[in-house]
Amino acid sequence: MAKKENKSTPSKDFLERKELIDLDLRNLQEKHKLKMKELEFMRESDRLHHERELERGRIKTAEIRKTIMRKQDPYKF
């Protein structure tokens, strides 16, 4: 007569599949975290680039304004 398996204990195959599913889930969670960090980095990088461009624009505008004012009254500045 064949030996009956105890149905209350999970089989080895079930445990292996469960472990693979858990690993896959953790992998997906880590991928998501990395993607969020990448997006955060890109957003911050774009913001810093934008601020630098604005600062360059302000400097150029100030230099142009200064040049124009010197041409109008060279002894004042």
Short mmCIF file of N, CA and C in Angstrom, two decimals:
data_model
loop_
_atom_site.label_atom_id
_atom_site.label_comp_id
_atom_site.label_asym_id
_atom_site.label_seq_id
_atom_site.Cartn_x
_atom_site.Cartn_y
_atom_site.Cartn_z
N MET A 1 0.84 -1.18 0.00
CA MET A 1 0.00 0.00 0.00
C MET A 1 0.88 1.24 0.00
N ALA A 2 0.49 2.23 -0.81
CA ALA A 2 1.28 3.46 -0.94
C ALA A 2 1.17 4.29 0.33
N LYS A 3 2.26 4.98 0.60
CA LYS A 3 2.30 5.82 1.80
C LYS A 3 1.51 7.10 1.53
N LYS A 4 0.60 7.45 2.41
CA LYS A 4 -0.19 8.66 2.25
C LYS A 4 0.63 9.87 2.67
N GLU A 5 0.52 10.94 1.87
CA GLU A 5 1.21 12.18 2.22
C GLU A 5 0.35 12.97 3.19
N ASN A 6 1.02 13.63 4.08
CA ASN A 6 0.33 14.49 5.04
C ASN A 6 -0.03 15.79 4.32
N LYS A 7 -1.30 16.07 4.17
CA LYS A 7 -1.76 17.24 3.43
C LYS A 7 -1.53 18.55 4.18
N SER A 8 -1.21 18.50 5.47
CA SER A 8 -1.00 19.73 6.22
C SER A 8 0.40 20.31 5.99
N THR A 9 1.33 19.51 5.50
CA THR A 9 2.66 20.03 5.21
C THR A 9 2.79 20.24 3.71
N PRO A 10 3.24 21.42 3.30
CA PRO A 10 3.35 21.71 1.87
C PRO A 10 4.45 20.86 1.22
N SER A 11 4.26 20.57 -0.04
CA SER A 11 5.24 19.75 -0.76
C SER A 11 6.49 20.57 -1.08
N LYS A 12 7.54 19.88 -1.43
CA LYS A 12 8.80 20.53 -1.76
C LYS A 12 8.64 21.43 -2.99
N ASP A 13 7.91 20.94 -3.98
CA ASP A 13 7.65 21.74 -5.20
C ASP A 13 6.90 23.03 -4.86
N PHE A 14 5.89 22.89 -4.00
CA PHE A 14 5.12 24.07 -3.60
C PHE A 14 6.03 25.09 -2.92
N LEU A 15 6.87 24.62 -2.00
CA LEU A 15 7.76 25.54 -1.28
C LEU A 15 8.75 26.22 -2.24
N GLU A 16 9.26 25.47 -3.22
CA GLU A 16 10.17 26.05 -4.20
C GLU A 16 9.47 27.10 -5.06
N ARG A 17 8.26 26.80 -5.51
CA ARG A 17 7.49 27.76 -6.29
C ARG A 17 7.18 29.01 -5.48
N LYS A 18 6.82 28.79 -4.23
CA LYS A 18 6.51 29.92 -3.34
C LYS A 18 7.75 30.81 -3.16
N GLU A 19 8.91 30.18 -2.98
CA GLU A 19 10.15 30.94 -2.81
C GLU A 19 10.49 31.72 -4.09
N LEU A 20 10.28 31.10 -5.25
CA LEU A 20 10.51 31.79 -6.51
C LEU A 20 9.57 32.98 -6.68
N ILE A 21 8.35 32.81 -6.31
CA ILE A 21 7.37 33.91 -6.40
C ILE A 21 7.78 35.04 -5.46
N ASP A 22 8.20 34.68 -4.25
CA ASP A 22 8.64 35.70 -3.29
C ASP A 22 9.87 36.45 -3.81
N LEU A 23 10.82 35.71 -4.39
CA LEU A 23 12.01 36.35 -4.95
C LEU A 23 11.65 37.27 -6.11
N ASP A 24 10.73 36.81 -6.95
CA ASP A 24 10.29 37.64 -8.07
C ASP A 24 9.62 38.91 -7.57
N LEU A 25 8.80 38.78 -6.54
CA LEU A 25 8.14 39.95 -5.97
C LEU A 25 9.16 40.94 -5.41
N ARG A 26 10.14 40.44 -4.67
CA ARG A 26 11.19 41.31 -4.13
C ARG A 26 11.98 41.98 -5.26
N ASN A 27 12.24 41.21 -6.31
CA ASN A 27 12.94 41.76 -7.47
C ASN A 27 12.16 42.91 -8.09
N LEU A 28 10.86 42.72 -8.27
CA LEU A 28 10.02 43.78 -8.82
C LEU A 28 9.99 45.01 -7.91
N GLN A 29 9.94 44.78 -6.61
CA GLN A 29 9.94 45.91 -5.67
C GLN A 29 11.25 46.68 -5.74
N GLU A 30 12.37 45.97 -5.84
CA GLU A 30 13.67 46.64 -5.93
C GLU A 30 13.79 47.41 -7.26
N LYS A 31 13.29 46.81 -8.33
CA LYS A 31 13.30 47.51 -9.62
C LYS A 31 12.49 48.80 -9.53
N HIS A 32 11.35 48.73 -8.87
CA HIS A 32 10.50 49.91 -8.71
C HIS A 32 11.24 50.98 -7.89
N LYS A 33 11.88 50.59 -6.81
CA LYS A 33 12.63 51.54 -5.98
C LYS A 33 13.73 52.21 -6.79
N LEU A 34 14.46 51.40 -7.56
CA LEU A 34 15.54 51.95 -8.39
C LEU A 34 14.99 52.91 -9.45
N LYS A 35 13.86 52.56 -10.04
CA LYS A 35 13.25 53.44 -11.05
C LYS A 35 12.83 54.76 -10.42
N MET A 36 12.27 54.70 -9.22
CA MET A 36 11.87 55.93 -8.53
C MET A 36 13.09 56.79 -8.19
N LYS A 37 14.17 56.16 -7.77
CA LYS A 37 15.40 56.91 -7.48
C LYS A 37 15.96 57.53 -8.75
N GLU A 38 15.89 56.78 -9.85
CA GLU A 38 16.36 57.30 -11.13
C GLU A 38 15.54 58.51 -11.55
N LEU A 39 14.23 58.42 -11.42
CA LEU A 39 13.36 59.54 -11.78
C LEU A 39 13.62 60.75 -10.88
N GLU A 40 13.83 60.49 -9.60
CA GLU A 40 14.13 61.57 -8.66
C GLU A 40 15.45 62.25 -9.04
N PHE A 41 16.45 61.45 -9.38
CA PHE A 41 17.74 62.00 -9.79
C PHE A 41 17.59 62.83 -11.07
N MET A 42 16.87 62.31 -12.04
CA MET A 42 16.67 63.03 -13.30
C MET A 42 15.93 64.35 -13.07
N ARG A 43 14.93 64.32 -12.22
CA ARG A 43 14.17 65.53 -11.91
C ARG A 43 15.07 66.59 -11.26
N GLU A 44 15.88 66.16 -10.30
CA GLU A 44 16.80 67.08 -9.62
C GLU A 44 17.85 67.60 -10.59
N SER A 45 18.36 66.74 -11.44
CA SER A 45 19.36 67.14 -12.43
C SER A 45 18.77 68.17 -13.39
N ASP A 46 17.56 67.92 -13.87
CA ASP A 46 16.89 68.88 -14.76
C ASP A 46 16.65 70.22 -14.05
N ARG A 47 16.28 70.16 -12.78
CA ARG A 47 16.03 71.39 -12.04
C ARG A 47 17.32 72.21 -11.90
N LEU A 48 18.43 71.53 -11.57
CA LEU A 48 19.70 72.23 -11.43
C LEU A 48 20.16 72.81 -12.77
N HIS A 49 19.97 72.05 -13.84
CA HIS A 49 20.33 72.54 -15.17
C HIS A 49 19.50 73.79 -15.51
N HIS A 50 18.23 73.74 -15.22
CA HIS A 50 17.33 74.87 -15.48
C HIS A 50 17.78 76.10 -14.68
N GLU A 51 18.11 75.90 -13.40
CA GLU A 51 18.57 77.02 -12.57
C GLU A 51 19.86 77.63 -13.12
N ARG A 52 20.78 76.78 -13.58
CA ARG A 52 22.03 77.29 -14.17
C ARG A 52 21.75 78.10 -15.42
N GLU A 53 20.84 77.62 -16.26
CA GLU A 53 20.49 78.35 -17.48
C GLU A 53 19.86 79.70 -17.13
N LEU A 54 19.00 79.73 -16.13
CA LEU A 54 18.41 80.99 -15.71
C LEU A 54 19.47 81.95 -15.20
N GLU A 55 20.42 81.46 -14.43
CA GLU A 55 21.50 82.30 -13.90
C GLU A 55 22.36 82.85 -15.04
N ARG A 56 22.67 82.01 -16.01
CA ARG A 56 23.43 82.49 -17.18
C ARG A 56 22.67 83.59 -17.90
N GLY A 57 21.37 83.40 -18.05
CA GLY A 57 20.54 84.42 -18.70
C GLY A 57 20.56 85.72 -17.93
N ARG A 58 20.47 85.64 -16.60
CA ARG A 58 20.50 86.86 -15.78
C ARG A 58 21.85 87.57 -15.91
N ILE A 59 22.93 86.80 -15.94
CA ILE A 59 24.26 87.39 -16.07
C ILE A 59 24.42 88.07 -17.43
N LYS A 60 23.98 87.40 -18.48
CA LYS A 60 24.07 88.00 -19.82
C LYS A 60 23.25 89.28 -19.90
N THR A 61 22.04 89.24 -19.34
CA THR A 61 21.18 90.42 -19.36
C THR A 61 21.83 91.56 -18.60
N ALA A 62 22.42 91.27 -17.46
CA ALA A 62 23.08 92.31 -16.67
C ALA A 62 24.28 92.88 -17.42
N GLU A 63 25.04 92.04 -18.10
CA GLU A 63 26.18 92.52 -18.87
C GLU A 63 25.74 93.40 -20.03
N ILE A 64 24.68 93.00 -20.71
CA ILE A 64 24.15 93.81 -21.81
C ILE A 64 23.65 95.15 -21.29
N ARG A 65 22.92 95.12 -20.19
CA ARG A 65 22.41 96.35 -19.59
C ARG A 65 23.57 97.28 -19.19
N LYS A 66 24.59 96.71 -18.61
CA LYS A 66 25.76 97.47 -18.19
C LYS A 66 26.46 98.10 -19.40
N THR A 67 26.60 97.34 -20.49
CA THR A 67 27.22 97.85 -21.71
C THR A 67 26.42 99.01 -22.29
N ILE A 68 25.11 98.85 -22.32
CA ILE A 68 24.25 99.91 -22.85
C ILE A 68 24.36 101.17 -22.00
N MET A 69 24.37 100.99 -20.69
CA MET A 69 24.46 102.16 -19.80
C MET A 69 25.81 102.85 -19.95
N ARG A 70 26.87 102.11 -20.16
CA ARG A 70 28.19 102.71 -20.37
C ARG A 70 28.23 103.52 -21.66
N LYS A 71 27.55 103.01 -22.69
CA LYS A 71 27.52 103.73 -23.97
C LYS A 71 26.74 105.04 -23.82
N GLN A 72 25.69 105.03 -23.00
CA GLN A 72 24.87 106.22 -22.81
C GLN A 72 25.61 107.26 -21.99
N ASP A 73 26.25 106.86 -20.92
CA ASP A 73 26.97 107.78 -20.05
C ASP A 73 28.26 107.11 -19.57
N PRO A 74 29.34 107.20 -20.33
CA PRO A 74 30.56 106.47 -20.01
C PRO A 74 31.22 106.90 -18.70
N TYR A 75 30.99 108.08 -18.21
CA TYR A 75 31.65 108.56 -17.00
C TYR A 75 30.88 108.23 -15.73
N LYS A 76 29.65 107.82 -15.88
CA LYS A 76 28.82 107.50 -14.71
C LYS A 76 29.20 106.13 -14.13
N PHE A 77 29.60 105.19 -14.97
CA PHE A 77 29.87 103.82 -14.50
C PHE A 77 31.30 103.50 -14.65
#
